[in-house]
XYZ file of C-alpha atoms in Angstrom:
263
model
C -13.370 15.910 21.466
C -16.108 17.393 19.328
C -19.184 16.088 17.544
C -20.370 16.145 13.958
C -24.062 15.519 13.422
C -24.534 16.746 9.866
C -22.700 16.755 6.557
C -20.615 19.828 7.239
C -17.498 20.961 5.360
C -15.185 18.862 7.538
C -17.204 15.701 6.942
C -17.306 16.336 3.202
C -13.523 16.745 3.163
C -13.078 13.350 4.801
C -15.696 11.799 2.522
C -13.735 13.028 -0.518
C -10.690 11.073 0.693
C -12.475 7.816 -0.122
C -12.676 8.169 -3.893
C -10.757 11.278 -4.874
C -7.030 10.696 -5.259
C -6.270 14.340 -5.997
C -7.969 15.472 -2.792
C -6.058 12.866 -0.792
C -2.855 14.197 -2.263
C -3.694 17.851 -1.645
C -4.791 17.159 1.928
C -1.828 14.872 2.568
C -4.045 12.400 4.387
C -6.133 9.266 3.838
C -8.712 7.150 5.642
C -7.823 3.941 7.457
C -10.586 1.468 8.254
C -10.391 -1.813 10.145
C -8.913 -3.097 13.403
C -5.566 -4.357 12.119
C -4.795 -1.464 9.725
C -5.543 1.134 12.429
C -3.542 -0.822 15.008
C -0.604 -1.151 12.627
C -0.658 2.552 11.755
C -0.418 3.424 15.434
C 2.160 0.727 16.226
C 4.438 2.035 13.462
C 4.028 5.656 14.596
C 2.180 7.063 11.607
C 0.731 10.489 12.492
C -3.014 10.230 13.128
C -4.771 13.505 12.405
C -8.192 12.419 13.667
C -10.032 9.453 15.133
C -13.700 9.209 14.196
C -16.098 7.103 16.228
C -19.815 6.427 16.599
C -21.411 8.756 19.143
C -24.310 6.366 19.677
C -22.575 3.172 20.755
C -20.270 1.871 23.464
C -16.783 1.199 22.139
C -15.005 -2.137 22.521
C -11.967 -2.463 24.759
C -9.748 -2.206 21.648
C -11.361 0.997 20.408
C -11.431 2.517 23.891
C -7.718 1.844 24.311
C -6.969 3.453 20.937
C -9.008 6.553 21.735
C -7.333 6.926 25.135
C -3.799 6.371 23.915
C -3.709 8.462 20.726
C -3.421 12.195 21.246
C -5.266 13.619 18.269
C -8.569 15.183 17.277
C -11.331 12.858 18.543
C -14.606 13.204 16.649
C -17.922 11.623 17.600
C -20.450 11.402 14.785
C -23.779 9.790 14.079
C -23.952 6.204 12.854
C -25.385 7.390 9.561
C -22.435 9.659 8.869
C -19.780 7.251 10.098
C -21.223 4.482 7.929
C -20.408 6.578 4.864
C -16.744 6.594 5.888
C -16.538 3.029 7.155
C -15.991 1.007 4.007
C -17.982 -1.834 5.537
C -20.832 -3.667 3.876
C -21.960 -5.264 7.127
C -22.340 -2.234 9.358
C -20.622 0.789 10.836
C -16.958 0.660 11.825
C -16.116 1.382 15.453
C -13.285 3.675 14.448
C -12.050 5.348 11.297
C -8.627 6.996 11.401
C -7.497 9.956 9.326
C -3.780 9.348 8.825
C -1.068 11.604 7.445
C 0.465 10.537 4.137
C 4.275 10.201 4.080
C 6.419 11.791 1.343
C 7.146 9.860 -1.842
C 10.875 9.789 -1.272
C 13.060 6.828 -2.256
C 15.356 7.668 0.670
C 12.648 6.204 2.931
C 13.726 2.766 1.664
C 16.833 1.576 3.502
C 19.149 -0.479 1.297
C 21.679 -2.945 2.689
C 23.619 -5.981 1.432
C 20.595 -8.274 1.878
C 18.058 -5.843 0.439
C 15.003 -7.157 -1.383
C 12.572 -4.684 -2.899
C 9.797 -4.776 -5.426
C 8.577 -2.452 -8.165
C 4.947 -2.697 -9.272
C 4.813 -0.978 -12.651
C 1.553 0.796 -13.583
C -0.857 -1.351 -11.531
C -4.493 -0.624 -12.323
C -6.091 -2.311 -9.300
C -5.845 -0.833 -5.788
C -6.606 -4.274 -4.390
C -3.627 -5.757 -6.213
C -1.354 -3.047 -4.803
C -2.480 -3.868 -1.280
C -2.016 -7.593 -1.869
C 1.504 -7.048 -3.218
C 2.424 -4.863 -0.228
C 1.132 -7.577 2.102
C 3.215 -10.232 0.308
C 6.306 -8.006 0.324
C 5.940 -7.576 4.083
C 5.405 -11.307 4.596
C 8.527 -12.322 2.669
C 10.912 -9.777 4.150
C 11.085 -7.100 1.460
C 12.390 -3.704 2.490
C 10.078 -1.611 0.348
C 7.636 -1.404 -2.547
C 7.804 1.177 -5.339
C 4.780 1.920 -7.518
C 5.797 3.407 -10.864
C 4.076 5.072 -13.787
C 0.437 6.027 -14.168
C -0.964 3.740 -11.505
C -3.662 3.101 -8.943
C -3.064 4.667 -5.543
C -1.591 2.757 -2.555
C -3.626 5.103 -0.296
C -6.948 4.220 -1.897
C -9.044 2.640 0.898
C -9.267 -0.587 -1.132
C -5.478 -0.827 -1.277
C -5.122 -0.016 2.428
C -7.642 -2.730 3.368
C -6.044 -5.316 1.051
C -2.649 -4.711 2.662
C -4.171 -5.698 6.062
C -1.893 -3.205 7.767
C 1.334 -4.023 5.915
C 1.217 -0.604 4.237
C 2.315 0.798 7.608
C 5.078 -1.751 8.200
C 7.310 -1.069 5.190
C 7.931 1.929 2.939
C 5.689 2.235 -0.112
C 6.820 4.965 -2.498
C 5.143 6.288 -5.643
C 7.431 7.392 -8.473
C 6.162 8.328 -11.934
C 9.469 7.847 -13.740
C 11.141 4.473 -13.996
C 14.311 6.406 -14.865
C 14.442 7.896 -11.351
C 13.951 4.499 -9.744
C 16.563 2.905 -11.989
C 19.109 5.612 -11.127
C 18.427 5.007 -7.420
C 18.786 1.236 -7.914
C 22.065 1.583 -9.816
C 23.494 3.927 -7.183
C 22.574 1.376 -4.520
C 24.141 -1.520 -6.450
C 20.902 -3.440 -6.867
C 20.371 -6.267 -9.324
C 17.173 -5.418 -11.233
C 15.198 -8.537 -12.159
C 11.893 -8.517 -14.014
C 9.424 -11.307 -14.485
C 7.568 -12.079 -17.668
C 6.193 -15.184 -19.365
C 8.752 -14.646 -22.150
C 11.717 -14.721 -19.774
C 14.358 -17.248 -20.799
C 15.314 -18.299 -17.254
C 13.149 -20.074 -14.696
C 12.968 -17.995 -11.509
C 14.325 -20.942 -9.506
C 17.486 -20.817 -11.646
C 17.949 -17.061 -11.315
C 20.152 -15.912 -8.442
C 18.043 -13.659 -6.194
C 20.289 -13.820 -3.138
C 22.146 -10.519 -3.556
C 20.690 -7.022 -3.145
C 17.786 -7.253 -5.566
C 14.966 -5.152 -6.950
C 12.187 -7.275 -8.444
C 9.924 -5.776 -11.114
C 6.313 -6.808 -11.724
C 4.364 -5.356 -14.630
C 0.850 -4.120 -15.215
C -1.958 -6.664 -14.848
C -2.751 -6.620 -18.582
C 0.325 -5.489 -20.483
C 3.187 -6.487 -18.193
C 6.305 -4.372 -17.744
C 6.696 -1.173 -19.718
C 9.277 -1.079 -22.500
C 11.437 1.134 -20.302
C 11.553 -1.390 -17.487
C 11.943 -4.343 -19.835
C 15.004 -2.749 -21.441
C 16.491 -1.765 -18.083
C 16.319 -5.092 -16.252
C 19.557 -7.002 -15.684
C 17.590 -10.186 -16.263
C 14.030 -11.339 -16.895
C 12.839 -14.568 -15.329
C 9.697 -16.541 -15.970
C 7.397 -18.327 -13.556
C 6.674 -21.798 -14.929
C 2.967 -22.580 -15.078
C 0.927 -25.445 -16.453
C -2.700 -26.292 -17.016
C -5.002 -24.153 -19.106
C -4.013 -20.829 -17.505
C -2.124 -18.537 -19.857
C -0.703 -16.308 -17.149
C -0.867 -15.401 -13.460
C -2.563 -12.448 -11.811
C 0.044 -9.744 -11.189
C -0.321 -9.935 -7.406
C -0.014 -13.729 -7.540
C 3.100 -13.469 -9.703
C 4.610 -10.970 -7.257
C 3.912 -13.315 -4.352
C 5.580 -16.259 -6.138
C 8.560 -14.058 -7.055
C 8.963 -12.804 -3.479
C 8.613 -16.322 -2.080
C 11.320 -17.622 -4.407
C 13.685 -14.836 -3.358
C 13.002 -15.594 0.309
C 13.486 -19.341 -0.316
C 16.855 -18.792 -1.959
C 17.928 -16.659 0.977
C 17.101 -19.455 3.398
């Protein structure tokens, strides 16, 4: 264990992980804040490069157990410094974990006869990515793929919104929809998009086989490439004065319907 009491180079490197995607990518690591996300990262055996804690306070039983059980670099720092890494509006986190980022490799996603996966195409909101990952985990999906020029699943806002589900199922970033489509075709997946212009209600679309669902950008929907590549496009029926659903809400409805059809 060592201590950090001033804004040295190491602290500044960790601080940059909060807002700088390029530095997260170059370092191959990201910050994890919160009891459940940290617990899930450890439970699912993600490599923890450092555990940061407040040098001026007694740790809870949970935090003490984490510090004792995880063999990594343990860093004690002042409350003032830790608060800058905590992502909390109501105080300083007990622990902040620096976690190693996995490779963006589609082979991390295991495909079987009952596979259900989801593509989120060009999402602009980290919070929406985290919410979609959480829903995918809840409804039994085997992976989430983020395509195109998109927000980052390892942004602290996305990690928090996933409430730990980021660590429970593979999340892979892939710029090219062509690469994902080739992978899906090789795996025998039925590629189904959702859009308000779809001519089939999602309840009438068969989602029981190995399926890759596609959700589009929050504002513009699916890209032309994805729209042209889907085997079918289904719509979510809505009523009232709303013209459309939030992308994360649409993904949740889509995933629920697939899970419902599968019993």
